[in-house]
Coordinates of C-alpha atoms in Angstrom, one line a residue:
Chain A
M1 CA -29.7 16.0 -2.4
I2 CA -30.0 19.5 -0.6
W3 CA -29.9 18.0 2.6
Y4 CA -26.8 16.2 2.0
I5 CA -25.1 19.3 0.9
V6 CA -26.4 21.1 4.1
R7 CA -25.2 18.1 6.3
R8 CA -22.0 18.0 4.7
L9 CA -21.1 21.6 5.2
L10 CA -22.2 21.6 9.0
Q11 CA -19.8 19.0 9.3
G12 CA -17.1 20.9 8.1
I13 CA -17.6 23.7 10.7
P14 CA -16.2 21.8 13.7
V15 CA -13.1 20.7 11.5
F16 CA -12.8 24.6 10.7
F17 CA -12.7 25.2 14.5
G18 CA -10.8 22.3 15.5
S19 CA -7.9 22.4 12.8
T20 CA -7.3 26.7 13.4
F21 CA -7.3 26.0 17.2
I22 CA -4.6 23.2 16.8
I23 CA -2.6 25.4 14.6
F24 CA -3.2 28.4 17.3
S25 CA -2.0 26.4 20.1
M26 CA 0.9 24.9 18.7
V27 CA 2.2 28.3 18.2
F28 CA 0.8 29.6 21.6
L29 CA 2.7 26.7 23.1
T30 CA 6.1 27.5 21.7
P31 CA 8.8 27.9 24.5
G32 CA 10.1 31.6 24.4
N33 CA 8.9 35.1 23.7
P34 CA 8.1 35.8 20.2
V35 CA 8.7 39.5 20.6
L36 CA 12.4 38.6 21.8
R37 CA 12.6 36.0 18.8
M38 CA 11.6 39.1 16.5
F39 CA 14.9 41.2 17.8
G40 CA 17.1 38.1 17.0
D41 CA 20.4 38.8 19.3
R42 CA 19.5 42.4 20.2
T43 CA 17.8 43.1 23.5
P44 CA 14.9 45.6 23.2
A45 CA 13.8 48.1 26.0
P46 CA 11.1 47.2 28.2
E47 CA 8.9 49.6 26.8
Q48 CA 9.4 48.3 23.4
I49 CA 8.5 44.9 24.4
A50 CA 5.2 46.0 26.0
A51 CA 4.0 48.1 23.2
L52 CA 4.8 45.1 20.8
E53 CA 3.0 42.6 22.9
A54 CA 0.0 45.1 23.1
K55 CA 0.3 45.1 19.3
F56 CA -0.1 41.4 18.9
H57 CA -2.4 41.0 21.8
L58 CA 0.4 39.0 23.2
D59 CA -0.9 40.6 26.8
Q60 CA -4.5 38.8 26.2
P61 CA -5.1 35.3 27.9
F62 CA -5.1 32.4 25.7
L63 CA -8.9 32.1 24.5
T64 CA -9.1 35.8 23.7
R65 CA -6.1 35.4 21.4
Y66 CA -7.6 32.5 19.6
F67 CA -10.7 34.5 18.8
L68 CA -8.8 37.5 18.0
Y69 CA -7.0 35.2 15.5
L70 CA -10.0 33.3 14.3
G71 CA -11.7 36.9 13.5
D72 CA -8.6 38.1 11.5
I73 CA -8.8 34.8 9.2
L74 CA -12.7 35.3 9.2
Q75 CA -12.2 38.9 8.0
G76 CA -9.3 37.9 5.4
N77 CA -6.7 39.8 7.2
L78 CA -3.5 37.4 7.3
G79 CA -1.2 39.6 9.2
T80 CA 2.5 40.6 7.9
T81 CA 5.6 38.9 7.6
Y82 CA 8.6 39.8 9.6
A83 CA 9.7 42.1 7.0
G84 CA 6.3 43.7 7.1
Q85 CA 4.9 42.8 4.1
S86 CA 1.5 41.8 4.0
V87 CA 0.5 38.1 3.5
N88 CA -2.5 38.8 1.7
E89 CA -0.9 41.2 -1.0
I90 CA 1.6 37.7 -1.3
L91 CA -1.4 35.2 -1.5
A92 CA -2.9 37.2 -4.2
R93 CA 0.4 37.6 -6.2
T94 CA 1.0 33.8 -5.8
F95 CA -2.1 31.8 -5.7
P96 CA -3.2 32.1 -9.6
T97 CA 0.4 30.3 -10.7
T98 CA -0.2 27.6 -8.1
L99 CA -3.6 27.0 -9.1
R100 CA -2.7 26.8 -12.9
L101 CA 0.3 24.4 -11.9
A102 CA -2.3 22.1 -9.7
L103 CA -4.8 22.2 -12.5
L104 CA -1.8 21.1 -15.2
A105 CA -1.0 18.4 -12.6
V106 CA -4.3 17.1 -11.9
V107 CA -5.2 16.9 -15.7
I108 CA -2.0 14.9 -16.3
Q109 CA -2.0 12.9 -13.7
L110 CA -5.9 11.7 -14.3
A111 CA -5.4 11.6 -18.3
V112 CA -2.5 9.3 -18.0
G113 CA -3.3 7.7 -14.7
V114 CA -6.6 6.5 -15.9
L115 CA -5.7 5.3 -19.3
A116 CA -2.7 3.2 -17.9
G117 CA -4.7 1.8 -14.9
L118 CA -7.4 1.0 -17.4
I119 CA -5.0 -0.7 -19.9
S120 CA -3.3 -2.8 -17.5
G121 CA -6.7 -3.7 -15.7
L122 CA -7.9 -5.1 -18.8
R123 CA -5.0 -6.8 -19.7
K124 CA -3.9 -8.1 -15.9
G125 CA -0.6 -9.9 -16.2
G126 CA 0.3 -8.7 -19.3
L127 CA 3.8 -6.9 -20.1
F128 CA 2.0 -3.6 -19.9
D129 CA 0.7 -4.5 -16.7
N130 CA 4.0 -5.6 -15.3
V131 CA 5.8 -2.9 -16.7
T132 CA 3.5 -0.6 -15.1
L133 CA 3.3 -2.1 -11.5
L134 CA 7.2 -1.9 -11.7
V135 CA 7.2 1.8 -12.9
T136 CA 4.7 2.7 -10.1
L137 CA 6.3 0.8 -7.3
V138 CA 9.5 2.9 -8.4
I139 CA 7.9 6.4 -8.6
I140 CA 6.1 5.8 -5.4
S141 CA 9.5 5.0 -3.5
M142 CA 10.9 8.3 -4.5
P143 CA 10.1 11.3 -2.3
V144 CA 8.9 14.2 -4.3
F145 CA 12.2 16.1 -4.2
V146 CA 14.2 13.4 -5.5
L147 CA 11.7 12.8 -8.5
A148 CA 11.9 16.7 -8.8
F149 CA 15.7 16.9 -8.9
V150 CA 15.8 13.9 -11.3
A151 CA 13.5 15.4 -13.7
Q152 CA 15.4 18.4 -13.4
W153 CA 18.6 17.3 -14.0
I154 CA 17.5 14.6 -16.9
F155 CA 15.2 16.6 -18.8
G156 CA 16.0 20.3 -17.8
I157 CA 20.0 20.0 -18.0
Q158 CA 21.2 16.8 -19.9
L159 CA 18.4 16.8 -22.5
G160 CA 17.7 20.6 -22.7
W161 CA 13.9 19.8 -23.5
F162 CA 12.6 22.0 -20.7
R163 CA 13.9 25.2 -18.9
P164 CA 15.3 23.8 -15.7
T165 CA 13.6 26.6 -13.9
V166 CA 10.5 28.5 -14.6
G167 CA 10.9 32.4 -16.1
A168 CA 9.3 35.5 -15.5
G169 CA 5.5 35.4 -15.7
A170 CA 5.5 31.5 -15.4
P171 CA 4.2 30.3 -19.0
W172 CA 2.2 27.4 -19.5
S173 CA 5.4 25.7 -21.3
D174 CA 7.7 26.2 -18.2
L175 CA 5.0 25.2 -15.9
L176 CA 4.8 21.7 -17.8
L177 CA 8.0 19.8 -16.2
P178 CA 6.9 21.0 -12.5
A179 CA 3.4 20.0 -13.3
I180 CA 4.7 16.4 -14.5
V181 CA 6.6 16.0 -11.5
L182 CA 3.7 16.9 -9.1
A183 CA 1.2 14.6 -11.1
G184 CA 3.7 11.9 -10.8
L185 CA 3.5 11.6 -7.3
N186 CA -0.3 10.8 -7.3
M187 CA -0.1 9.1 -10.9
A188 CA 1.2 6.0 -9.5
Y189 CA -1.8 5.7 -7.0
V190 CA -4.3 6.7 -9.5
V191 CA -2.9 3.8 -11.7
R192 CA -3.4 1.6 -9.1
L193 CA -6.5 2.4 -7.9
T194 CA -8.1 2.5 -11.5
R195 CA -6.4 -0.9 -12.2
A196 CA -7.6 -2.6 -9.4
S197 CA -11.2 -1.1 -9.6
V198 CA -11.3 -2.2 -13.5
I199 CA -10.4 -5.9 -12.5
E200 CA -13.1 -6.0 -9.8
T201 CA -15.8 -4.0 -12.4
S202 CA -15.0 -6.4 -15.1
Q203 CA -16.0 -9.5 -13.0
N204 CA -19.5 -8.2 -12.3
D205 CA -22.6 -9.7 -13.9
F206 CA -23.3 -6.4 -15.7
V207 CA -20.3 -6.3 -17.5
R208 CA -20.8 -10.2 -19.0
M209 CA -24.6 -8.9 -19.5
A210 CA -23.4 -6.3 -21.6
Y211 CA -21.0 -8.5 -23.8
G212 CA -23.9 -11.0 -23.8
K213 CA -26.2 -9.0 -24.9
G214 CA -24.0 -8.1 -28.0
L215 CA -22.5 -4.8 -26.8
S216 CA -19.2 -3.9 -28.6
R217 CA -16.0 -3.7 -26.5
G218 CA -16.0 -0.1 -27.5
R219 CA -19.0 0.4 -25.7
V220 CA -18.6 -1.9 -22.7
I221 CA -15.2 -0.5 -21.6
P222 CA -15.8 3.0 -21.4
V223 CA -19.6 3.2 -19.8
H224 CA -19.9 0.0 -18.0
I225 CA -16.3 -0.9 -16.9
L226 CA -14.5 2.6 -16.6
R227 CA -17.4 4.7 -15.4
N228 CA -18.0 2.4 -12.6
S229 CA -14.1 2.1 -11.8
M230 CA -14.0 6.2 -11.4
I231 CA -15.7 6.0 -8.0
P232 CA -12.6 5.0 -5.7
V233 CA -10.3 7.1 -8.1
T234 CA -12.8 10.3 -7.3
T235 CA -12.6 9.7 -3.3
N236 CA -8.7 9.1 -3.5
L237 CA -8.9 12.6 -4.9
A238 CA -9.5 14.2 -1.4
A239 CA -6.4 12.1 -0.2
D240 CA -4.5 13.3 -3.3
F241 CA -5.0 16.9 -2.2
G242 CA -3.0 16.8 0.6
I243 CA -0.1 15.2 -1.0
L244 CA -0.5 17.8 -3.9
I245 CA -0.2 20.6 -1.3
V246 CA 3.2 19.4 0.3
G247 CA 4.4 18.3 -3.2
A248 CA 3.9 21.8 -4.4
T249 CA 5.7 23.4 -1.6
V250 CA 8.7 21.4 -2.5
T251 CA 8.1 21.5 -6.5
E252 CA 7.7 24.9 -6.4
G253 CA 10.8 25.7 -4.5
I254 CA 13.3 23.6 -6.7
F255 CA 11.6 24.7 -10.1
N256 CA 11.6 28.4 -8.8
V257 CA 7.8 28.6 -9.8
P258 CA 6.3 31.7 -8.3
G259 CA 3.6 30.4 -6.4
V260 CA 2.1 29.8 -2.8
G261 CA 4.3 26.8 -2.4
N262 CA 7.4 28.7 -2.9
E263 CA 6.6 31.5 -0.5
L264 CA 6.1 28.6 1.9
F265 CA 9.5 27.3 1.0
K266 CA 11.1 30.6 1.1
A267 CA 9.5 31.3 4.7
I268 CA 10.5 28.3 6.3
N269 CA 14.0 28.9 4.8
R270 CA 14.1 32.2 6.4
G271 CA 12.2 30.7 9.6
D272 CA 9.2 33.5 9.2
T273 CA 7.2 31.9 11.6
P274 CA 4.1 34.6 11.2
E275 CA 4.4 33.9 7.4
I276 CA 4.6 30.0 7.5
V277 CA 1.4 30.0 10.0
S278 CA -0.6 32.3 7.9
I279 CA 0.2 30.1 4.7
V280 CA -0.6 26.7 6.6
T281 CA -3.6 28.0 7.9
I282 CA -4.9 29.1 4.6
L283 CA -3.5 25.9 2.8
V284 CA -5.3 23.8 5.8
I285 CA -8.8 25.8 5.1
V286 CA -8.5 25.3 1.4
Y287 CA -7.9 21.6 1.9
V288 CA -11.2 21.4 4.3
L289 CA -13.1 22.8 1.5
V290 CA -11.7 20.7 -1.1
N291 CA -12.2 17.7 0.9
I292 CA -16.2 19.0 1.2
A293 CA -16.2 19.6 -2.6
I294 CA -14.9 16.3 -3.4
D295 CA -17.3 14.5 -0.7
L296 CA -20.3 16.7 -2.9
L297 CA -19.1 15.2 -5.9
Y298 CA -18.9 11.7 -5.0
G299 CA -22.6 12.2 -4.1
V300 CA -23.3 13.3 -7.4
L301 CA -21.4 10.1 -8.6
D302 CA -23.0 7.6 -6.2
P303 CA -26.7 8.0 -5.4
R304 CA -26.3 5.7 -2.7
I305 CA -24.2 7.8 -0.6
R306 CA -26.9 10.5 -0.5
Y307 CA -29.3 8.7 1.4
V308 CA -27.3 7.3 4.2
K309 CA -28.4 8.5 7.3
Chain B
M1 CA -48.2 -33.0 31.8
S2 CA -46.3 -36.4 31.9
S3 CA -49.5 -38.2 30.1
K4 CA -49.3 -35.5 27.5
N5 CA -45.7 -36.2 26.8
P6 CA -44.9 -39.9 27.2
V7 CA -41.3 -40.9 27.5
R8 CA -40.6 -42.4 24.1
T9 CA -39.6 -45.9 24.7
A10 CA -39.9 -47.1 21.0
P11 CA -36.3 -47.8 19.6
H12 CA -35.4 -45.3 16.9
F13 CA -33.0 -46.1 14.2
V14 CA -30.1 -43.5 13.9
A15 CA -27.3 -44.3 12.1
E16 CA -23.8 -43.9 14.4
V17 CA -22.0 -41.2 13.4
D18 CA -19.3 -43.4 12.2
E19 CA -21.0 -45.2 10.0
G20 CA -22.8 -42.4 7.8
G21 CA -20.9 -40.4 5.2
L22 CA -21.2 -37.6 7.6
G23 CA -18.7 -38.7 9.8
A24 CA -16.0 -38.1 7.6
V25 CA -17.4 -34.2 7.1
D26 CA -17.8 -33.4 10.6
A27 CA -14.5 -35.0 11.9
V28 CA -12.0 -32.8 12.8
R29 CA -8.6 -34.0 11.5
V30 CA -6.1 -33.4 14.5
S31 CA -3.0 -34.5 12.3
D32 CA -3.7 -31.8 10.0
R33 CA -1.5 -28.8 10.0
K34 CA -2.5 -25.9 12.1
S35 CA -4.3 -23.0 10.4
N36 CA -4.9 -19.6 11.2
L37 CA -4.5 -16.1 9.8
W38 CA -0.9 -15.5 10.9
L39 CA 0.4 -19.0 9.7
D40 CA -1.4 -18.9 6.4
A41 CA 0.0 -15.6 5.7
W42 CA 3.8 -16.8 6.7
R43 CA 3.4 -19.6 4.2
D44 CA 2.1 -17.2 1.5
L45 CA 5.0 -14.9 2.5
R46 CA 7.3 -17.9 2.4
G47 CA 6.9 -18.6 -1.4
R48 CA 7.4 -14.9 -2.7
W49 CA 11.1 -13.4 -3.8
M50 CA 9.9 -10.1 -3.4
F51 CA 9.5 -10.7 0.4
W52 CA 12.8 -12.4 0.7
V53 CA 14.3 -9.6 -1.2
S54 CA 13.0 -6.8 0.8
A55 CA 13.3 -8.3 4.2
A56 CA 17.2 -9.2 3.4
F57 CA 17.6 -5.6 2.5
I58 CA 15.8 -4.3 5.4
L59 CA 18.1 -6.4 7.7
F60 CA 21.2 -5.3 5.9
I61 CA 19.8 -1.5 6.5
V62 CA 19.1 -2.4 10.1
F63 CA 22.7 -3.6 10.4
V64 CA 24.3 -0.7 8.8
A65 CA 22.4 1.7 11.1
L66 CA 23.5 -0.3 14.0
F67 CA 27.3 -0.5 13.3
P68 CA 28.0 2.0 10.9
T69 CA 31.9 2.0 11.5
A70 CA 31.8 -1.5 10.2
F71 CA 31.1 0.1 6.6
T72 CA 33.4 3.0 6.7
Q73 CA 36.2 4.1 8.9
V74 CA 36.2 7.8 7.5
P75 CA 34.2 9.9 10.0
P76 CA 31.3 11.9 8.5
N77 CA 31.9 15.2 9.6
D78 CA 35.3 15.8 11.1
G79 CA 38.1 15.8 8.7
C80 CA 35.9 17.3 5.9
M81 CA 38.3 19.8 3.6
L82 CA 37.8 21.9 0.9
S83 CA 41.2 21.4 -0.4
V84 CA 44.2 19.2 0.3
K85 CA 46.4 20.8 2.7
S86 CA 49.1 18.4 4.1
Q87 CA 51.7 16.4 2.2
E88 CA 50.5 13.3 4.1
V89 CA 46.9 13.4 2.9
A90 CA 47.8 14.5 -0.7
D91 CA 49.9 10.9 -0.8
S92 CA 47.3 9.0 1.0
L93 CA 44.7 10.4 -1.7
G94 CA 46.9 9.9 -4.4
V95 CA 46.7 13.6 -5.8
P96 CA 49.0 16.9 -5.5
I97 CA 48.8 19.1 -2.5
G98 CA 46.3 22.2 -3.1
T99 CA 44.0 19.9 -5.2
R100 CA 40.2 21.3 -4.5
I101 CA 38.4 18.4 -2.7
S102 CA 35.0 20.2 -2.5
D103 CA 32.4 18.5 -5.1
H104 CA 35.4 16.2 -6.1
G105 CA 34.9 12.5 -7.6
P106 CA 36.1 9.4 -6.1
L107 CA 39.5 9.1 -4.8
P108 CA 41.4 6.3 -3.2
G109 CA 39.5 5.3 0.3
H110 CA 36.3 7.5 -0.9
P111 CA 34.5 5.3 -3.5
L112 CA 31.6 8.0 -3.9
G113 CA 33.4 10.8 -3.8
F114 CA 33.2 14.5 -1.7
T115 CA 30.3 17.0 -0.8
K116 CA 30.6 20.9 -1.4
Q117 CA 32.0 21.0 2.1
G118 CA 34.7 18.3 1.3
C119 CA 33.2 15.4 3.4
D120 CA 33.0 11.7 2.1
V121 CA 29.5 11.1 0.4
F122 CA 29.8 7.5 1.4
S123 CA 30.6 8.0 4.9
R124 CA 27.8 10.3 5.1
I125 CA 25.1 7.9 3.7
V126 CA 26.2 5.1 5.8
H127 CA 25.9 7.3 9.0
G128 CA 22.8 8.7 7.7
T129 CA 21.1 5.3 7.9
G130 CA 20.7 5.3 11.7
T131 CA 18.9 8.5 11.5
S132 CA 16.0 7.8 8.7
L133 CA 15.4 4.5 10.5
S134 CA 15.4 5.5 14.1
V135 CA 12.7 8.5 13.0
G136 CA 10.9 5.6 10.9
I137 CA 10.5 3.5 13.6
I138 CA 9.6 5.9 16.2
V139 CA 7.1 7.2 14.3
T140 CA 5.5 4.1 13.3
V141 CA 5.5 2.9 17.0
L142 CA 3.8 6.1 18.0
V143 CA 1.1 6.1 15.3
A144 CA 0.4 2.6 15.7
V145 CA 0.3 3.3 19.6
M146 CA -2.0 6.0 19.2
G147 CA -4.1 4.5 16.1
V148 CA -4.7 1.3 17.9
V149 CA -5.7 2.6 21.4
I150 CA -8.1 5.3 19.9
G151 CA -9.4 3.3 17.3
A152 CA -10.3 0.3 19.7
F153 CA -11.9 2.9 22.4
A154 CA -13.8 4.3 19.8
G155 CA -15.1 1.2 17.8
Y156 CA -15.4 -1.3 21.0
F157 CA -17.2 1.5 23.4
G158 CA -19.1 3.5 20.8
G159 CA -21.7 6.0 21.8
W160 CA -20.5 9.5 22.4
L161 CA -17.0 8.2 22.6
D162 CA -17.0 7.2 19.2
S163 CA -18.4 10.4 18.0
L164 CA -16.0 12.4 20.1
L165 CA -12.7 10.6 19.0
M166 CA -13.5 10.3 15.2
R167 CA -14.3 14.1 15.4
L168 CA -11.2 14.6 16.9
G169 CA -9.5 12.3 14.1
D170 CA -11.5 14.2 11.2
I171 CA -9.9 17.7 12.6
F172 CA -6.2 16.0 13.0
F173 CA -7.0 14.6 9.5
A174 CA -7.9 17.8 8.0
I175 CA -4.2 19.1 8.6
P176 CA -1.8 17.7 6.4
Y177 CA 0.8 15.9 8.5
I178 CA 3.9 17.7 6.6
L179 CA 2.6 20.8 7.0
A180 CA 1.8 20.3 10.8
A181 CA 5.3 19.2 11.4
V182 CA 6.6 22.0 9.3
V183 CA 4.8 24.6 12.1
I184 CA 6.0 22.3 15.0
M185 CA 9.6 22.1 13.7
S186 CA 9.8 25.9 13.0
M187 CA 8.8 26.4 16.7
F188 CA 11.6 24.1 18.1
L189 CA 14.2 25.9 16.6
H190 CA 16.9 24.9 18.9
E191 CA 15.6 21.5 20.4
R192 CA 15.3 19.8 17.3
N193 CA 16.4 16.0 17.8
I194 CA 15.0 12.6 16.7
W195 CA 12.4 12.4 19.3
V196 CA 11.0 16.1 18.7
I197 CA 10.7 15.4 14.7
S198 CA 9.4 11.9 15.3
L199 CA 6.7 13.4 17.3
A200 CA 6.2 16.3 15.0
I201 CA 5.5 13.7 12.2
G202 CA 3.6 11.2 14.3
F203 CA 1.3 13.6 16.2
F204 CA -1.0 14.3 12.9
S205 CA -0.6 10.8 11.0
W206 CA -2.7 8.8 13.6
P207 CA -6.6 9.2 12.4
S208 CA -5.9 7.0 9.2
T209 CA -4.7 4.1 11.5
A210 CA -7.6 4.8 14.1
R211 CA -10.1 4.8 11.2
I212 CA -9.1 1.3 9.8
L213 CA -8.6 -0.3 13.4
R214 CA -12.4 1.2 14.3
S215 CA -13.8 -0.3 11.3
E216 CA -12.0 -3.4 11.9
V217 CA -13.1 -3.4 15.8
L218 CA -16.7 -2.7 14.8
R219 CA -16.5 -6.0 12.5
V220 CA -14.8 -8.2 15.3
K221 CA -17.0 -7.0 18.4
N222 CA -20.0 -8.7 16.8
L223 CA -18.4 -12.0 16.6
D224 CA -19.1 -15.4 18.7
Y225 CA -16.1 -15.3 20.8
V226 CA -16.5 -11.6 21.9
M227 CA -19.9 -12.6 23.1
A228 CA -18.8 -15.6 24.7
S229 CA -16.0 -13.9 26.5
E230 CA -18.2 -11.1 27.8
A231 CA -20.8 -13.8 28.9
I232 CA -18.4 -15.6 31.1
G233 CA -17.8 -12.5 33.0
L234 CA -15.0 -11.0 31.6
S235 CA -15.0 -7.1 32.1
K236 CA -15.1 -5.0 28.8
F237 CA -11.6 -4.0 29.3
R238 CA -10.3 -6.9 29.3
T239 CA -12.5 -8.5 26.5
M240 CA -11.1 -5.3 24.5
F241 CA -7.5 -6.2 25.1
A242 CA -7.7 -9.9 25.3
H243 CA -9.9 -10.5 22.3
V244 CA -10.7 -7.7 20.0
M245 CA -7.7 -6.0 19.6
P246 CA -5.6 -9.0 18.8
N247 CA -8.0 -9.7 16.2
S248 CA -8.1 -6.3 14.6
L249 CA -4.4 -6.0 14.2
A250 CA -3.8 -7.2 10.9
P251 CA -4.7 -4.0 8.6
V252 CA -2.9 -2.0 11.2
I253 CA 0.4 -4.1 10.7
I254 CA 0.1 -3.7 6.6
I255 CA -0.8 0.2 7.0
S256 CA 2.4 0.4 9.5
T257 CA 4.9 -1.3 7.1
V258 CA 3.9 1.2 4.1
G259 CA 3.7 3.9 6.9
L260 CA 7.6 3.5 7.8
A261 CA 8.4 4.3 4.5
G262 CA 6.1 7.0 4.8
A263 CA 7.7 8.6 8.0
I264 CA 11.5 8.2 6.4
T265 CA 10.1 10.1 3.5
A266 CA 8.6 12.8 5.8
E267 CA 11.9 12.9 7.8
A268 CA 13.8 13.4 4.6
T269 CA 11.4 15.9 3.1
L270 CA 11.4 18.0 6.6
S271 CA 15.4 17.8 6.5
F272 CA 15.1 18.9 2.7
L273 CA 12.9 22.1 3.5
G274 CA 15.2 23.3 6.4
V275 CA 13.0 22.1 9.1
G276 CA 14.6 18.8 10.0
L277 CA 17.6 17.9 12.0
P278 CA 20.6 20.1 12.4
N279 CA 23.1 18.7 9.7
N280 CA 26.0 19.5 12.0
I281 CA 24.9 17.1 14.4
F282 CA 22.9 14.5 12.7
M283 CA 23.7 12.7 9.4
S284 CA 20.5 13.0 7.4
W285 CA 19.8 11.9 3.7
G286 CA 17.5 14.8 3.3
N287 CA 19.8 17.1 4.7
D288 CA 22.9 16.0 2.4
I289 CA 20.5 16.0 -0.8
S290 CA 19.2 19.7 0.2
A291 CA 22.8 20.8 0.8
A292 CA 23.9 19.1 -2.9
Q293 CA 21.1 20.8 -4.9
N294 CA 23.3 23.9 -5.7
S295 CA 26.0 21.1 -7.0
L296 CA 23.3 19.8 -9.2
R297 CA 25.2 20.9 -12.5
T298 CA 28.9 20.4 -11.2
A299 CA 28.7 17.5 -9.5
P300 CA 25.3 15.5 -9.5
F301 CA 26.2 12.5 -7.6
T302 CA 26.5 14.5 -4.2
L303 CA 22.9 14.2 -4.9
I304 CA 22.3 11.3 -6.4
Y305 CA 23.9 8.8 -4.1
P306 CA 21.9 9.9 -1.1
S307 CA 18.7 10.0 -3.0
I308 CA 19.5 6.5 -4.4
A309 CA 20.0 5.4 -0.8
L310 CA 16.9 6.9 0.4
S311 CA 14.8 5.7 -2.7
V312 CA 15.8 2.1 -2.2
T313 CA 15.2 2.2 1.5
V314 CA 11.5 3.4 1.0
L315 CA 11.4 1.0 -1.7
A316 CA 12.2 -2.1 0.4
F317 CA 9.6 -1.2 3.0
I318 CA 6.8 -0.5 0.2
M319 CA 7.7 -3.9 -1.2
L320 CA 7.7 -5.8 2.3
G321 CA 4.3 -3.7 3.0
E322 CA 2.8 -4.9 -0.3
T323 CA 3.7 -8.7 0.2
V324 CA 2.4 -8.4 3.6
R325 CA -1.0 -7.1 2.7
D326 CA -1.2 -9.7 -0.1
A327 CA -0.7 -12.4 2.2
L328 CA -3.0 -11.0 5.1
D329 CA -5.5 -9.8 2.7
P330 CA -7.2 -12.5 0.6
K331 CA -9.2 -9.8 -0.8
A332 CA -6.2 -8.0 -2.2
R333 CA -5.0 -11.3 -3.9
A334 CA -8.2 -11.5 -6.0
T335 CA -7.1 -8.1 -7.9
R336 CA -3.5 -8.8 -8.3

């Protein structure tokens, strides 16, 4: 197991360098002088340009600048926005809220998704199954911002069950509606994966064997069927996380949740390139780490994975 | 040598093939209908209502995208008005002069009402179809070509090329493609058009196609006909393009149909975030939804109609993708 962990961590290193390199190259290859863009319509004096270029290392060659940028990230220095705010401070302030929102979303998504998938898998072709398939199809085809607006309009404005936007301090009760929207994105996939997996597992000999030796449904379904059906769902959590990041940006923007996604949303609207790049870099690093963590979890769940050379 | 192995002269009694029951088993029934993966898939598709509904709807959308003026005579951008100023317009709309048109409900000739800027909602939706569809198609073709070429080279040639290409894929896969597109689009502030946004979306979404094609190529390349084509002296490239690639394409077609829906969603999401196409030049459903969000309380229909257009289009492609997957992948049929 320890070698499996070490190997997986080592595989993450080139991905880290590669993805930061790509993000950096995209910024580097942008046409136009970034210093001039900072000034907007005004034309700065040549000395001013030179001073700012030196400050941001713009006078250095490409690779030197990449390593300077990498050094900054590794030291935890994420730079400042156009307005001069420290990105570190912004992230420190907003990250806990996003974490709470994401946790709530993942809990809802797994609880509802697995339960619905299990029931429709066990009663394949039944009424519940058909209704669930239809509902998931509709949810999958709605982009996240449409889903968010529909939820905000129906539950926030028409019915008044939730506050349409999140209030100060982002209490859990306010986060519930955005979390449901965020969960809805991946829930459809969780339902479908669980359902397909339950159907496949139920056809196995060991399930027939378990019934054959007289075990009750109450024991066979959770222990023999559900547990074996969870492996694909766990693997898919990694892919889900990418959707979650993008979804959080849109959902937090719409519900005004004071989180990282909302900061990114506002930065995009302002066209604040340094802030966008810093936040995207951090999100990509978090994404890579989460992927590794889920792979490790997968190794725990399925012993066969660990021993593959 | 010959003395040890004398030529057998004794008559041996073996039944003629026709006489035994085996003849019927071995015989190739030439008159039987032809059968291969694609023909079987087509027969399967033909019998599904979901296939016909989604295909008909997609054809309709394509028609709308190609000939928007056949559906509406109202220009989407010109002639927008916040209020009725001239008597002539007031008469044609049947409202008194000076009426506020911004966020107004349906009027004669304007079945879905007006946006905040006083533009015709229906016309904007009709003209936005082309944008969504072109971005969807360009991204899908781009991703399919990149994914197929990279996946085929990695799978068929193997070795260091395989490792290199797949690690490269891991790196691109590690960046969620919408975030990458956000960065690219915020760089190209003044050069935003359909090609730039398609490249921004497509450039980071090829790894999943490449991975799927690679694993399919790994399966196909050990089959007899590939060995046969190498044995008769075809070059590796020729074998790859003529035999391996066409036989590995089925999963790519499945993922591309669903991917088209994903690309349309991605374009709308980028436009919604404000890094999509400029809304004064391109009609885009994402732009319209984004612009309508401030009217959610007062005029929800300005947001809901383009949302319906977007969702139904995406739904049609997802439904098509699912039926095609069921038809092409017998394993998916088992869990249906």
